[in-house]
PDB file of C-alpha atoms in Angstrom:
ATOM      1  CA  MET A  15       1.307  21.230 -10.248  1.00  0.00           C
ATOM      2  CA  ALA A  16       0.106  18.085 -11.982  1.00  0.00           C
ATOM      3  CA  GLU A  17      -1.323  18.314 -15.472  1.00  0.00           C
ATOM      4  CA  ARG A  18      -4.785  17.049 -16.321  1.00  0.00           C
ATOM      5  CA  THR A  19      -3.733  16.497 -19.935  1.00  0.00           C
ATOM      6  CA  LEU A  20      -2.370  12.976 -20.321  1.00  0.00           C
ATOM      7  CA  PRO A  21       0.864  12.280 -22.234  1.00  0.00           C
ATOM      8  CA  GLU A  22       0.606  11.340 -25.883  1.00  0.00           C
ATOM      9  CA  PRO A  23      -0.510   7.727 -26.561  1.00  0.00           C
ATOM     10  CA  GLY A  24       2.089   5.121 -27.448  1.00  0.00           C
ATOM     11  CA  GLN A  25       4.551   5.789 -24.609  1.00  0.00           C
ATOM     12  CA  ASP A  26       7.405   3.285 -24.134  1.00  0.00           C
ATOM     13  CA  VAL A  27       6.360   1.786 -20.797  1.00  0.00           C
ATOM     14  CA  ARG A  28       7.944  -1.351 -19.289  1.00  0.00           C
ATOM     15  CA  LEU A  29       6.839  -1.154 -15.635  1.00  0.00           C
ATOM     16  CA  ILE A  30       3.555  -0.067 -14.039  1.00  0.00           C
ATOM     17  CA  VAL A  31       3.190   0.218 -10.266  1.00  0.00           C
ATOM     18  CA  ALA A  32      -0.159   1.075  -8.703  1.00  0.00           C
ATOM     19  CA  ASP A  33      -1.284   1.749  -5.179  1.00  0.00           C
ATOM     20  CA  LEU A  34      -4.549   0.008  -4.307  1.00  0.00           C
ATOM     21  CA  ASP A  35      -6.858   1.683  -1.793  1.00  0.00           C
ATOM     22  CA  GLY A  36      -8.153   4.974  -3.115  1.00  0.00           C
ATOM     23  CA  THR A  37      -6.217   4.435  -6.351  1.00  0.00           C
ATOM     24  CA  LEU A  38      -6.774   1.193  -8.279  1.00  0.00           C
ATOM     25  CA  LEU A  39      -9.546  -0.354  -6.190  1.00  0.00           C
ATOM     26  CA  ASP A  40     -13.080   0.962  -6.650  1.00  0.00           C
ATOM     27  CA  GLY A  41     -15.275   2.487  -3.957  1.00  0.00           C
ATOM     28  CA  ASP A  42     -16.148  -0.994  -2.673  1.00  0.00           C
ATOM     29  CA  LYS A  43     -12.412  -1.809  -2.402  1.00  0.00           C
ATOM     30  CA  GLN A  44     -12.638  -4.311  -5.249  1.00  0.00           C
ATOM     31  CA  VAL A  45     -10.372  -4.853  -8.240  1.00  0.00           C
ATOM     32  CA  PRO A  46     -12.200  -3.390 -11.259  1.00  0.00           C
ATOM     33  CA  ASP A  47     -13.280  -6.072 -13.749  1.00  0.00           C
ATOM     34  CA  SER A  48     -11.655  -4.134 -16.580  1.00  0.00           C
ATOM     35  CA  LEU A  49      -8.206  -4.743 -15.071  1.00  0.00           C
ATOM     36  CA  TRP A  50      -8.141  -8.470 -15.926  1.00  0.00           C
ATOM     37  CA  PRO A  51      -8.165  -8.143 -19.743  1.00  0.00           C
ATOM     38  CA  LEU A  52      -5.728  -5.227 -19.425  1.00  0.00           C
ATOM     39  CA  LEU A  53      -3.286  -7.436 -17.510  1.00  0.00           C
ATOM     40  CA  HIS A  54      -3.325  -9.901 -20.424  1.00  0.00           C
ATOM     41  CA  GLN A  55      -2.510  -7.075 -22.832  1.00  0.00           C
ATOM     42  CA  LEU A  56       0.330  -5.877 -20.624  1.00  0.00           C
ATOM     43  CA  HIS A  57       1.738  -9.401 -20.420  1.00  0.00           C
ATOM     44  CA  GLU A  58       1.664  -9.715 -24.212  1.00  0.00           C
ATOM     45  CA  ARG A  59       3.649  -6.480 -24.460  1.00  0.00           C
ATOM     46  CA  GLY A  60       6.192  -7.550 -21.860  1.00  0.00           C
ATOM     47  CA  ILE A  61       5.083  -4.897 -19.375  1.00  0.00           C
ATOM     48  CA  THR A  62       5.370  -5.746 -15.670  1.00  0.00           C
ATOM     49  CA  PHE A  63       2.441  -4.755 -13.450  1.00  0.00           C
ATOM     50  CA  SER A  64       3.021  -4.518  -9.702  1.00  0.00           C
ATOM     51  CA  PRO A  65       0.443  -3.773  -6.967  1.00  0.00           C
ATOM     52  CA  ALA A  66       1.967  -1.641  -4.205  1.00  0.00           C
ATOM     53  CA  SER A  67       0.039  -1.291  -0.979  1.00  0.00           C
ATOM     54  CA  GLY A  68       0.099  -0.967   2.754  1.00  0.00           C
ATOM     55  CA  ARG A  69      -1.964  -4.140   2.777  1.00  0.00           C
ATOM     56  CA  GLN A  70      -0.689  -7.500   3.918  1.00  0.00           C
ATOM     57  CA  TYR A  71       0.867  -9.829   1.330  1.00  0.00           C
ATOM     58  CA  ALA A  72      -1.785 -12.503   1.999  1.00  0.00           C
ATOM     59  CA  MET A  73      -4.500  -9.987   1.134  1.00  0.00           C
ATOM     60  CA  LEU A  74      -2.747  -8.907  -2.072  1.00  0.00           C
ATOM     61  CA  ALA A  75      -2.293 -12.524  -3.175  1.00  0.00           C
ATOM     62  CA  TYR A  76      -5.992 -13.128  -2.529  1.00  0.00           C
ATOM     63  CA  LEU A  77      -7.142 -10.057  -4.473  1.00  0.00           C
ATOM     64  CA  PHE A  78      -5.023 -10.933  -7.507  1.00  0.00           C
ATOM     65  CA  GLU A  79      -5.072 -14.725  -7.275  1.00  0.00           C
ATOM     66  CA  ARG A  80      -6.396 -15.185 -10.813  1.00  0.00           C
ATOM     67  CA  GLU A  81      -3.356 -13.347 -12.233  1.00  0.00           C
ATOM     68  CA  ALA A  82      -0.820 -13.797  -9.425  1.00  0.00           C
ATOM     69  CA  ASP A  83       1.722 -15.907 -11.345  1.00  0.00           C
ATOM     70  CA  GLY A  84       4.876 -13.869 -11.852  1.00  0.00           C
ATOM     71  CA  MET A  85       3.379 -10.742 -10.281  1.00  0.00           C
ATOM     72  CA  VAL A  86       5.592  -8.771  -7.897  1.00  0.00           C
ATOM     73  CA  PHE A  87       3.610  -7.847  -4.793  1.00  0.00           C
ATOM     74  CA  ILE A  88       4.854  -4.812  -2.881  1.00  0.00           C
ATOM     75  CA  ALA A  89       3.148  -5.308   0.482  1.00  0.00           C
ATOM     76  CA  GLU A  90       3.230  -3.463   3.817  1.00  0.00           C
ATOM     77  CA  ASN A  91       4.239  -0.204   2.104  1.00  0.00           C
ATOM     78  CA  GLY A  92       7.378  -1.827   0.724  1.00  0.00           C
ATOM     79  CA  ALA A  93       8.429  -3.664   3.882  1.00  0.00           C
ATOM     80  CA  TYR A  94       7.666  -7.056   2.313  1.00  0.00           C
ATOM     81  CA  VAL A  95       8.065  -7.960  -1.371  1.00  0.00           C
ATOM     82  CA  VAL A  96       7.007 -11.359  -2.717  1.00  0.00           C
ATOM     83  CA  ARG A  97       6.891 -13.022  -6.135  1.00  0.00           C
ATOM     84  CA  ASP A  98       5.364 -16.475  -6.697  1.00  0.00           C
ATOM     85  CA  GLY A  99       5.345 -17.114  -2.963  1.00  0.00           C
ATOM     86  CA  GLU A 100       9.054 -16.354  -2.572  1.00  0.00           C
ATOM     87  CA  GLU A 101      10.286 -13.426  -0.503  1.00  0.00           C
ATOM     88  CA  LEU A 102      12.333 -11.018  -2.601  1.00  0.00           C
ATOM     89  CA  SER A 103      13.063  -8.537   0.169  1.00  0.00           C
ATOM     90  CA  SER A 104      11.921  -7.408   3.589  1.00  0.00           C
ATOM     91  CA  ALA A 105      12.660  -4.611   6.032  1.00  0.00           C
ATOM     92  CA  THR A 106      11.846  -5.594   9.596  1.00  0.00           C
ATOM     93  CA  ILE A 107      11.566  -3.658  12.836  1.00  0.00           C
ATOM     94  CA  GLY A 108      12.823  -4.823  16.199  1.00  0.00           C
ATOM     95  CA  THR A 109      10.755  -6.392  18.946  1.00  0.00           C
ATOM     96  CA  ASP A 110      11.676  -3.531  21.276  1.00  0.00           C
ATOM     97  CA  VAL A 111      10.297  -1.019  18.756  1.00  0.00           C
ATOM     98  CA  VAL A 112       7.037  -2.963  18.469  1.00  0.00           C
ATOM     99  CA  HIS A 113       6.645  -3.200  22.239  1.00  0.00           C
ATOM    100  CA  GLY A 114       7.293   0.519  22.642  1.00  0.00           C
ATOM    101  CA  LEU A 115       4.667   1.380  20.042  1.00  0.00           C
ATOM    102  CA  VAL A 116       2.125  -0.944  21.637  1.00  0.00           C
ATOM    103  CA  ARG A 117       2.678   0.764  24.968  1.00  0.00           C
ATOM    104  CA  THR A 118       2.349   4.196  23.341  1.00  0.00           C
ATOM    105  CA  VAL A 119      -0.984   3.233  21.759  1.00  0.00           C
ATOM    106  CA  ARG A 120      -2.245   1.935  25.100  1.00  0.00           C
ATOM    107  CA  GLU A 121      -1.260   5.219  26.772  1.00  0.00           C
ATOM    108  CA  LEU A 122      -3.028   7.249  24.066  1.00  0.00           C
ATOM    109  CA  VAL A 123      -6.158   5.161  24.549  1.00  0.00           C
ATOM    110  CA  GLU A 124      -6.039   5.928  28.273  1.00  0.00           C
ATOM    111  CA  THR A 125      -6.111   9.658  27.409  1.00  0.00           C
ATOM    112  CA  GLY A 126      -9.379   9.133  25.549  1.00  0.00           C
ATOM    113  CA  LEU A 127      -8.305   8.525  21.949  1.00  0.00           C
ATOM    114  CA  ASP A 128     -10.228   5.823  20.090  1.00  0.00           C
ATOM    115  CA  LEU A 129      -7.351   3.796  18.621  1.00  0.00           C
ATOM    116  CA  GLY A 130      -6.401   0.249  17.761  1.00  0.00           C
ATOM    117  CA  ALA A 131      -3.030  -1.232  16.811  1.00  0.00           C
ATOM    118  CA  VAL A 132      -2.259  -3.939  14.263  1.00  0.00           C
ATOM    119  CA  VAL A 133       1.143  -5.571  14.681  1.00  0.00           C
ATOM    120  CA  CYS A 134       2.136  -6.898  11.251  1.00  0.00           C
ATOM    121  CA  GLY A 135       4.393  -9.936  11.010  1.00  0.00           C
ATOM    122  CA  LYS A 136       5.487 -12.092   8.123  1.00  0.00           C
ATOM    123  CA  ARG A 137       3.209 -14.957   9.174  1.00  0.00           C
ATOM    124  CA  SER A 138       0.173 -12.965  10.266  1.00  0.00           C
ATOM    125  CA  ALA A 139      -1.111  -9.673  11.592  1.00  0.00           C
ATOM    126  CA  TYR A 140      -2.142  -9.461  15.251  1.00  0.00           C
ATOM    127  CA  VAL A 141      -4.621  -7.400  17.286  1.00  0.00           C
ATOM    128  CA  GLU A 142      -5.479  -7.228  20.952  1.00  0.00           C
ATOM    129  CA  ARG A 143      -8.449  -4.937  20.401  1.00  0.00           C
ATOM    130  CA  THR A 144     -11.198  -7.254  19.162  1.00  0.00           C
ATOM    131  CA  ASP A 145     -14.448  -5.252  19.147  1.00  0.00           C
ATOM    132  CA  ARG A 146     -16.353  -5.490  15.890  1.00  0.00           C
ATOM    133  CA  ALA A 147     -15.949  -1.831  14.883  1.00  0.00           C
ATOM    134  CA  PHE A 148     -12.150  -1.995  14.957  1.00  0.00           C
ATOM    135  CA  ARG A 149     -11.864  -5.496  13.577  1.00  0.00           C
ATOM    136  CA  GLN A 150     -14.024  -4.564  10.574  1.00  0.00           C
ATOM    137  CA  GLU A 151     -11.506  -1.868   9.684  1.00  0.00           C
ATOM    138  CA  ALA A 152      -8.525  -4.176  10.140  1.00  0.00           C
ATOM    139  CA  GLU A 153     -10.104  -6.994   8.124  1.00  0.00           C
ATOM    140  CA  LYS A 154     -10.237  -4.752   5.052  1.00  0.00           C
ATOM    141  CA  TYR A 155      -6.442  -4.904   4.805  1.00  0.00           C
ATOM    142  CA  TYR A 156      -5.345  -8.043   6.670  1.00  0.00           C
ATOM    143  CA  LEU A 157      -6.531 -11.471   5.570  1.00  0.00           C
ATOM    144  CA  GLU A 158      -4.388 -13.323   8.118  1.00  0.00           C
ATOM    145  CA  LEU A 159      -5.461 -11.617  11.353  1.00  0.00           C
ATOM    146  CA  ALA A 160      -5.075 -13.220  14.768  1.00  0.00           C
ATOM    147  CA  ASP A 161      -6.617 -12.110  18.059  1.00  0.00           C
ATOM    148  CA  VAL A 162      -4.153 -12.164  20.956  1.00  0.00           C
ATOM    149  CA  ASP A 163      -4.385 -11.245  24.620  1.00  0.00           C
ATOM    150  CA  ASP A 164      -1.177  -9.223  24.610  1.00  0.00           C
ATOM    151  CA  LEU A 165       0.593  -7.799  21.554  1.00  0.00           C
ATOM    152  CA  THR A 166       3.882  -7.693  23.443  1.00  0.00           C
ATOM    153  CA  ARG A 167       3.890 -11.511  23.628  1.00  0.00           C
ATOM    154  CA  VAL A 168       3.644 -12.165  19.882  1.00  0.00           C
ATOM    155  CA  ASP A 169       6.484 -14.145  18.282  1.00  0.00           C
ATOM    156  CA  ASP A 170       7.069 -13.283  14.612  1.00  0.00           C
ATOM    157  CA  GLU A 171       9.311 -11.257  12.333  1.00  0.00           C
ATOM    158  CA  PHE A 172       7.769  -7.789  12.446  1.00  0.00           C
ATOM    159  CA  LEU A 173       7.272  -5.632   9.364  1.00  0.00           C
ATOM    160  CA  LYS A 174       5.104  -2.789  10.571  1.00  0.00           C
ATOM    161  CA  VAL A 175       2.804  -1.459  13.273  1.00  0.00           C
ATOM    162  CA  ALA A 176      -0.371   0.076  11.848  1.00  0.00           C
ATOM    163  CA  VAL A 177      -2.584   2.215  14.064  1.00  0.00           C
ATOM    164  CA  TYR A 178      -6.201   3.006  13.239  1.00  0.00           C
ATOM    165  CA  ASP A 179      -7.650   6.241  14.640  1.00  0.00           C
ATOM    166  CA  PHE A 180     -11.438   6.538  14.514  1.00  0.00           C
ATOM    167  CA  GLY A 181     -10.880  10.314  14.560  1.00  0.00           C
ATOM    168  CA  ASP A 182      -8.343  12.488  12.748  1.00  0.00           C
ATOM    169  CA  ALA A 183      -5.150  10.441  12.454  1.00  0.00           C
ATOM    170  CA  GLU A 184      -3.124  13.245  10.880  1.00  0.00           C
ATOM    171  CA  ALA A 185      -3.855  15.683  13.704  1.00  0.00           C
ATOM    172  CA  ARG A 186      -3.730  13.288  16.652  1.00  0.00           C
ATOM    173  CA  THR A 187      -2.036   9.942  16.175  1.00  0.00           C
ATOM    174  CA  LEU A 188       0.619  10.895  13.624  1.00  0.00           C
ATOM    175  CA  PRO A 189       2.423  13.450  15.855  1.00  0.00           C
ATOM    176  CA  ALA A 190       2.318  11.104  18.861  1.00  0.00           C
ATOM    177  CA  LEU A 191       3.821   8.179  16.945  1.00  0.00           C
ATOM    178  CA  GLU A 192       6.443  10.387  15.287  1.00  0.00           C
ATOM    179  CA  LYS A 193       7.591  11.383  18.769  1.00  0.00           C
ATOM    180  CA  ALA A 194       7.458   7.825  20.130  1.00  0.00           C
ATOM    181  CA  ALA A 195       9.323   6.300  17.167  1.00  0.00           C
ATOM    182  CA  SER A 196      11.589   9.098  15.986  1.00  0.00           C
ATOM    183  CA  ASP A 197      14.155   6.629  14.628  1.00  0.00           C
ATOM    184  CA  GLN A 198      11.576   4.792  12.496  1.00  0.00           C
ATOM    185  CA  GLN A 199       9.590   5.743   9.411  1.00  0.00           C
ATOM    186  CA  VAL A 200       6.151   7.046  10.364  1.00  0.00           C
ATOM    187  CA  VAL A 201       3.726   7.661   7.494  1.00  0.00           C
ATOM    188  CA  LEU A 202       0.109   8.683   7.125  1.00  0.00           C
ATOM    189  CA  SER A 203      -1.290   5.964   4.869  1.00  0.00           C
ATOM    190  CA  GLY A 204      -4.952   7.027   4.940  1.00  0.00           C
ATOM    191  CA  GLY A 205      -7.358   9.358   6.654  1.00  0.00           C
ATOM    192  CA  HIS A 206      -7.437   7.070   9.695  1.00  0.00           C
ATOM    193  CA  TRP A 207      -4.266   4.941   9.422  1.00  0.00           C
ATOM    194  CA  VAL A 208      -0.699   5.652  10.525  1.00  0.00           C
ATOM    195  CA  ASP A 209       2.027   3.106   9.713  1.00  0.00           C
ATOM    196  CA  VAL A 210       5.348   2.746  11.519  1.00  0.00           C
ATOM    197  CA  MET A 211       8.058   0.867   9.610  1.00  0.00           C
ATOM    198  CA  SER A 212      11.788   0.528   9.230  1.00  0.00           C
ATOM    199  CA  PRO A 213      13.526   3.540   7.636  1.00  0.00           C
ATOM    200  CA  ASP A 214      14.641   1.065   4.946  1.00  0.00           C
ATOM    201  CA  ALA A 215      11.059   0.219   3.935  1.00  0.00           C
ATOM    202  CA  SER A 216       9.440   2.157   1.121  1.00  0.00           C
ATOM    203  CA  LYS A 217       7.586   1.615  -2.107  1.00  0.00           C
ATOM    204  CA  ALA A 218      10.143   3.844  -3.813  1.00  0.00           C
ATOM    205  CA  THR A 219      13.093   1.693  -2.746  1.00  0.00           C
ATOM    206  CA  VAL A 220      11.390  -1.426  -4.089  1.00  0.00           C
ATOM    207  CA  VAL A 221      10.548   0.265  -7.390  1.00  0.00           C
ATOM    208  CA  HIS A 222      14.171   1.352  -7.871  1.00  0.00           C
ATOM    209  CA  ARG A 223      15.290  -2.251  -7.284  1.00  0.00           C
ATOM    210  CA  LEU A 224      12.699  -3.495  -9.762  1.00  0.00           C
ATOM    211  CA  GLN A 225      13.876  -0.990 -12.333  1.00  0.00           C
ATOM    212  CA  GLU A 226      17.454  -2.201 -11.936  1.00  0.00           C
ATOM    213  CA  LYS A 227      16.450  -5.865 -12.095  1.00  0.00           C
ATOM    214  CA  LEU A 228      14.278  -5.397 -15.173  1.00  0.00           C
ATOM    215  CA  GLY A 229      16.563  -2.934 -16.933  1.00  0.00           C
ATOM    216  CA  VAL A 230      13.835  -0.307 -16.886  1.00  0.00           C
ATOM    217  CA  THR A 231      14.347   3.446 -16.601  1.00  0.00           C
ATOM    218  CA  SER A 232      12.200   5.925 -14.694  1.00  0.00           C
ATOM    219  CA  ALA A 233      11.096   7.247 -18.093  1.00  0.00           C
ATOM    220  CA  GLN A 234       9.665   3.780 -18.832  1.00  0.00           C
ATOM    221  CA  THR A 235       7.834   3.580 -15.493  1.00  0.00           C
ATOM    222  CA  MET A 236       4.232   4.537 -14.738  1.00  0.00           C
ATOM    223  CA  ALA A 237       3.131   4.963 -11.127  1.00  0.00           C
ATOM    224  CA  PHE A 238      -0.244   5.731  -9.568  1.00  0.00           C
ATOM    225  CA  GLY A 239      -1.047   6.875  -6.036  1.00  0.00           C
ATOM    226  CA  ASP A 240      -3.423   8.828  -3.853  1.00  0.00           C
ATOM    227  CA  TYR A 241      -1.958   9.288  -0.376  1.00  0.00           C
ATOM    228  CA  LEU A 242       1.164  10.503   1.401  1.00  0.00           C
ATOM    229  CA  ASN A 243       2.746   7.052   1.569  1.00  0.00           C
ATOM    230  CA  ASP A 244       2.782   7.131  -2.257  1.00  0.00           C
ATOM    231  CA  LEU A 245       4.970  10.228  -2.627  1.00  0.00           C
ATOM    232  CA  GLY A 246       8.199   8.252  -2.953  1.00  0.00           C
ATOM    233  CA  LEU A 247       6.567   5.855  -5.385  1.00  0.00           C
ATOM    234  CA  LEU A 248       5.533   8.719  -7.666  1.00  0.00           C
ATOM    235  CA  ALA A 249       9.008  10.251  -7.475  1.00  0.00           C
ATOM    236  CA  ALA A 250      10.466   7.012  -8.882  1.00  0.00           C
ATOM    237  CA  ALA A 251       8.510   7.331 -12.151  1.00  0.00           C
ATOM    238  CA  ASP A 252       8.605   9.977 -14.842  1.00  0.00           C
ATOM    239  CA  LEU A 253       5.052   9.008 -15.744  1.00  0.00           C
ATOM    240  CA  SER A 254       3.611   9.710 -12.292  1.00  0.00           C
ATOM    241  CA  PHE A 255      -0.133   9.995 -11.815  1.00  0.00           C
ATOM    242  CA  ALA A 256      -2.223  11.109  -8.868  1.00  0.00           C
ATOM    243  CA  VAL A 257      -5.846  10.063  -9.078  1.00  0.00           C
ATOM    244  CA  ALA A 258      -8.252  12.994  -8.906  1.00  0.00           C
ATOM    245  CA  ASN A 259      -9.361  12.050  -5.368  1.00  0.00           C
ATOM    246  CA  ALA A 260      -5.761  12.143  -4.044  1.00  0.00           C
ATOM    247  CA  HIS A 261      -4.454  14.086  -1.059  1.00  0.00           C
ATOM    248  CA  PRO A 262      -3.549  17.687  -2.075  1.00  0.00           C
ATOM    249  CA  ASP A 263       0.171  17.048  -1.488  1.00  0.00           C
ATOM    250  CA  VAL A 264       0.038  14.051  -3.826  1.00  0.00           C
ATOM    251  CA  LEU A 265      -1.798  16.045  -6.483  1.00  0.00           C
ATOM    252  CA  ALA A 266       0.964  18.635  -6.245  1.00  0.00           C
ATOM    253  CA  ALA A 267       3.780  16.066  -6.443  1.00  0.00           C
ATOM    254  CA  ALA A 268       2.519  13.992  -9.384  1.00  0.00           C
ATOM    255  CA  ARG A 269       3.221  14.999 -12.969  1.00  0.00           C
ATOM    256  CA  TYR A 270      -0.256  14.100 -14.202  1.00  0.00           C
ATOM    257  CA  ILE A 271      -3.770  13.705 -12.836  1.00  0.00           C
ATOM    258  CA  ALA A 272      -5.803  10.602 -13.690  1.00  0.00           C
ATOM    259  CA  PRO A 273      -9.547  10.200 -13.106  1.00  0.00           C
ATOM    260  CA  SER A 274     -10.548   9.086  -9.614  1.00  0.00           C
ATOM    261  CA  ASN A 275     -10.659   5.493  -8.436  1.00  0.00           C
ATOM    262  CA  GLU A 276     -14.462   5.704  -8.654  1.00  0.00           C
ATOM    263  CA  GLU A 277     -14.046   6.441 -12.381  1.00  0.00           C
ATOM    264  CA  ASN A 278     -11.657   3.530 -12.984  1.00  0.00           C
ATOM    265  CA  GLY A 279      -8.891   6.064 -13.469  1.00  0.00           C
ATOM    266  CA  VAL A 280      -5.890   3.711 -13.370  1.00  0.00           C
ATOM    267  CA  VAL A 281      -7.173   1.295 -16.010  1.00  0.00           C
ATOM    268  CA  THR A 282      -8.465   3.960 -18.391  1.00  0.00           C
ATOM    269  CA  THR A 283      -5.278   5.993 -18.072  1.00  0.00           C
ATOM    270  CA  ILE A 284      -3.049   2.986 -18.820  1.00  0.00           C
ATOM    271  CA  GLN A 285      -5.158   2.190 -21.869  1.00  0.00           C
ATOM    272  CA  LYS A 286      -4.889   5.758 -23.183  1.00  0.00           C
ATOM    273  CA  VAL A 287      -1.200   6.209 -22.504  1.00  0.00           C
ATOM    274  CA  LEU A 288      -0.309   2.890 -24.127  1.00  0.00           C
ATOM    275  CA  GLY A 289      -2.752   3.382 -26.993  1.00  0.00           C
ATOM    276  CA  LEU A 290      -4.716   0.219 -26.195  1.00  0.00           C
ATOM    277  CA  ASP A 291      -8.275  -0.484 -27.262  1.00  0.00           C
TER     278      ASP A 291
END
C-alpha cells in the first residue's frame, strides 16, 4: 500500500512524467499556474518534464505552448510521442480494427447504451455523433476534432479508438470492447472513457525508452497518475505517486500518495521531494 509520507527532500531526480486529467490538471482541467515557474527550475537543474496523457497531441501542445520547446509529449496513452513537432514514435492500429470497433459501438447503441466513439488519427480525431452533449466531452481532450458522416470512411493513420459512455464505462463498455478487440489493448482511462490501442502502445514503454535515451534510471524517475491507464507508468518509476483522488487500484500500486489534483498535489510534491522553494 502506498505511503502518505513523502521521501526525504533532495532526491536525485532526472525525469518527471505526469498524467494530466485527474492528476496534474486542476478541477477545471487547467494547468496550475504554479507549474510554470517550477518548469524553469527543473530546466535549470537538467530535469526533463514530460506530460503523459490519453489526450491528443494537438491538445497537449496547446496546453503547454508557453513551455513546449524541447518537451516530450506522450499523447494518446503512449501511442503517439512528439518533441518539437517531430514524431519520435507511434503505435498504430489497423483500419480493419477501427471499422470493427465502430460497428461494435453502433451495435451497443442499438441495445440502448448511450455511447459515442472518437476515432483518433495522427492528423485529427473524428466523430460521427455530433450532438452537443457528446461533443462537449470529446472537445475536452481533442483540439483537432472533425465531424464526419461515417467513421468507417475516414482516411488517416489510426492511433486509438476512444469510447465515451454516459453511464458506467467499467461495468458496461469495457467488457464489450475487450471481447470485440481481444487482440488489442483495451484500457479504462476514466470513469466514462475506454481506449482501444495497439498492444505496443503504453506510457510505460515510452518512459522506458526515454530513460534509455536520457541515461536515467528508474530510481531517478518520478511518475504521477490517477487512473488504471497509469499503472504501467507508475511501475516504470521508483518514485511513483498516486494522487489522493486516484482509483483504488492505483493507490495500491503506487509507492507514495501525493495530495489530490484539487490541492495542486503534483507541483507541491515535486517541490518537496527536490527540496525547492
